[in-house]
Short mmCIF file of C-alpha atoms in Angstrom, two decimals:
data_model
loop_
_atom_site.label_atom_id
_atom_site.label_comp_id
_atom_site.label_asym_id
_atom_site.label_seq_id
_atom_site.Cartn_x
_atom_site.Cartn_y
_atom_site.Cartn_z
CA MET A 1 -10.09 -15.09 -4.45
CA SER A 2 -6.42 -14.86 -4.02
CA LYS A 3 -4.41 -11.82 -3.15
CA LEU A 4 -2.50 -12.06 -6.67
CA SER A 5 -5.62 -12.00 -8.46
CA ILE A 6 -6.74 -8.89 -6.55
CA LEU A 7 -3.36 -7.30 -7.62
CA LYS A 8 -3.95 -8.38 -11.19
CA GLU A 9 -7.46 -6.87 -11.25
CA PHE A 10 -6.08 -3.57 -9.76
CA TRP A 11 -3.56 -3.38 -12.45
CA ASP A 12 -5.89 -4.13 -15.03
CA PHE A 13 -8.20 -1.28 -13.65
CA LEU A 14 -5.31 1.19 -13.86
CA LYS A 15 -4.38 0.27 -17.41
CA VAL A 16 -8.04 0.52 -18.63
CA ARG A 17 -9.11 3.67 -16.75
CA LYS A 18 -5.67 5.33 -17.24
CA ARG A 19 -5.37 5.95 -13.55
CA PHE A 20 -1.63 5.45 -13.07
CA TRP A 21 -1.35 8.25 -10.61
CA LEU A 22 -3.32 6.11 -8.17
CA ALA A 23 -0.60 3.40 -7.83
CA PRO A 24 2.13 5.43 -5.88
CA ILE A 25 -0.68 6.83 -3.41
CA ILE A 26 -1.78 3.24 -2.86
CA ILE A 27 1.72 2.01 -2.26
CA VAL A 28 2.62 4.54 0.05
CA LEU A 29 -0.46 3.92 2.05
CA VAL A 30 0.18 0.16 2.16
CA LEU A 31 3.76 0.79 3.30
CA LEU A 32 2.82 3.20 6.02
CA SER A 33 0.15 0.66 7.26
CA LEU A 34 2.69 -2.15 7.26
CA LEU A 35 5.18 0.08 9.32
CA ILE A 36 2.35 0.95 11.79
CA PHE A 37 1.34 -2.62 12.17
CA PHE A 38 4.79 -4.17 12.67
CA ALA A 39 5.81 -1.17 14.99
CA GLN A 40 3.27 -2.12 17.40
CA SER A 41 4.72 -5.50 18.29
CA SER A 42 8.46 -4.86 17.89
CA SER A 43 11.37 -3.43 20.15
CA ILE A 44 11.73 -0.45 17.69
CA ALA A 45 8.36 0.92 18.40
CA PRO A 46 9.58 4.02 20.49
CA PHE A 47 12.04 4.81 17.53
CA ILE A 48 9.24 4.88 15.11
CA TYR A 49 6.93 6.77 17.04
CA THR A 50 9.40 9.61 17.40
CA LEU A 51 9.35 10.00 13.68
CA PHE A 52 5.67 10.75 13.70
#
């Protein structure tokens, strides 16, 4: 199963169930997790840690 099909299936779920309010929550969670993941191995980690 490719990542693109997971996104398509999630979008179909949101359309059918009328749960559009879930999309911004999941997008924010994904962005925060990517920020934390990349901050662990970069030189900007001390600056990002001061934000939290």
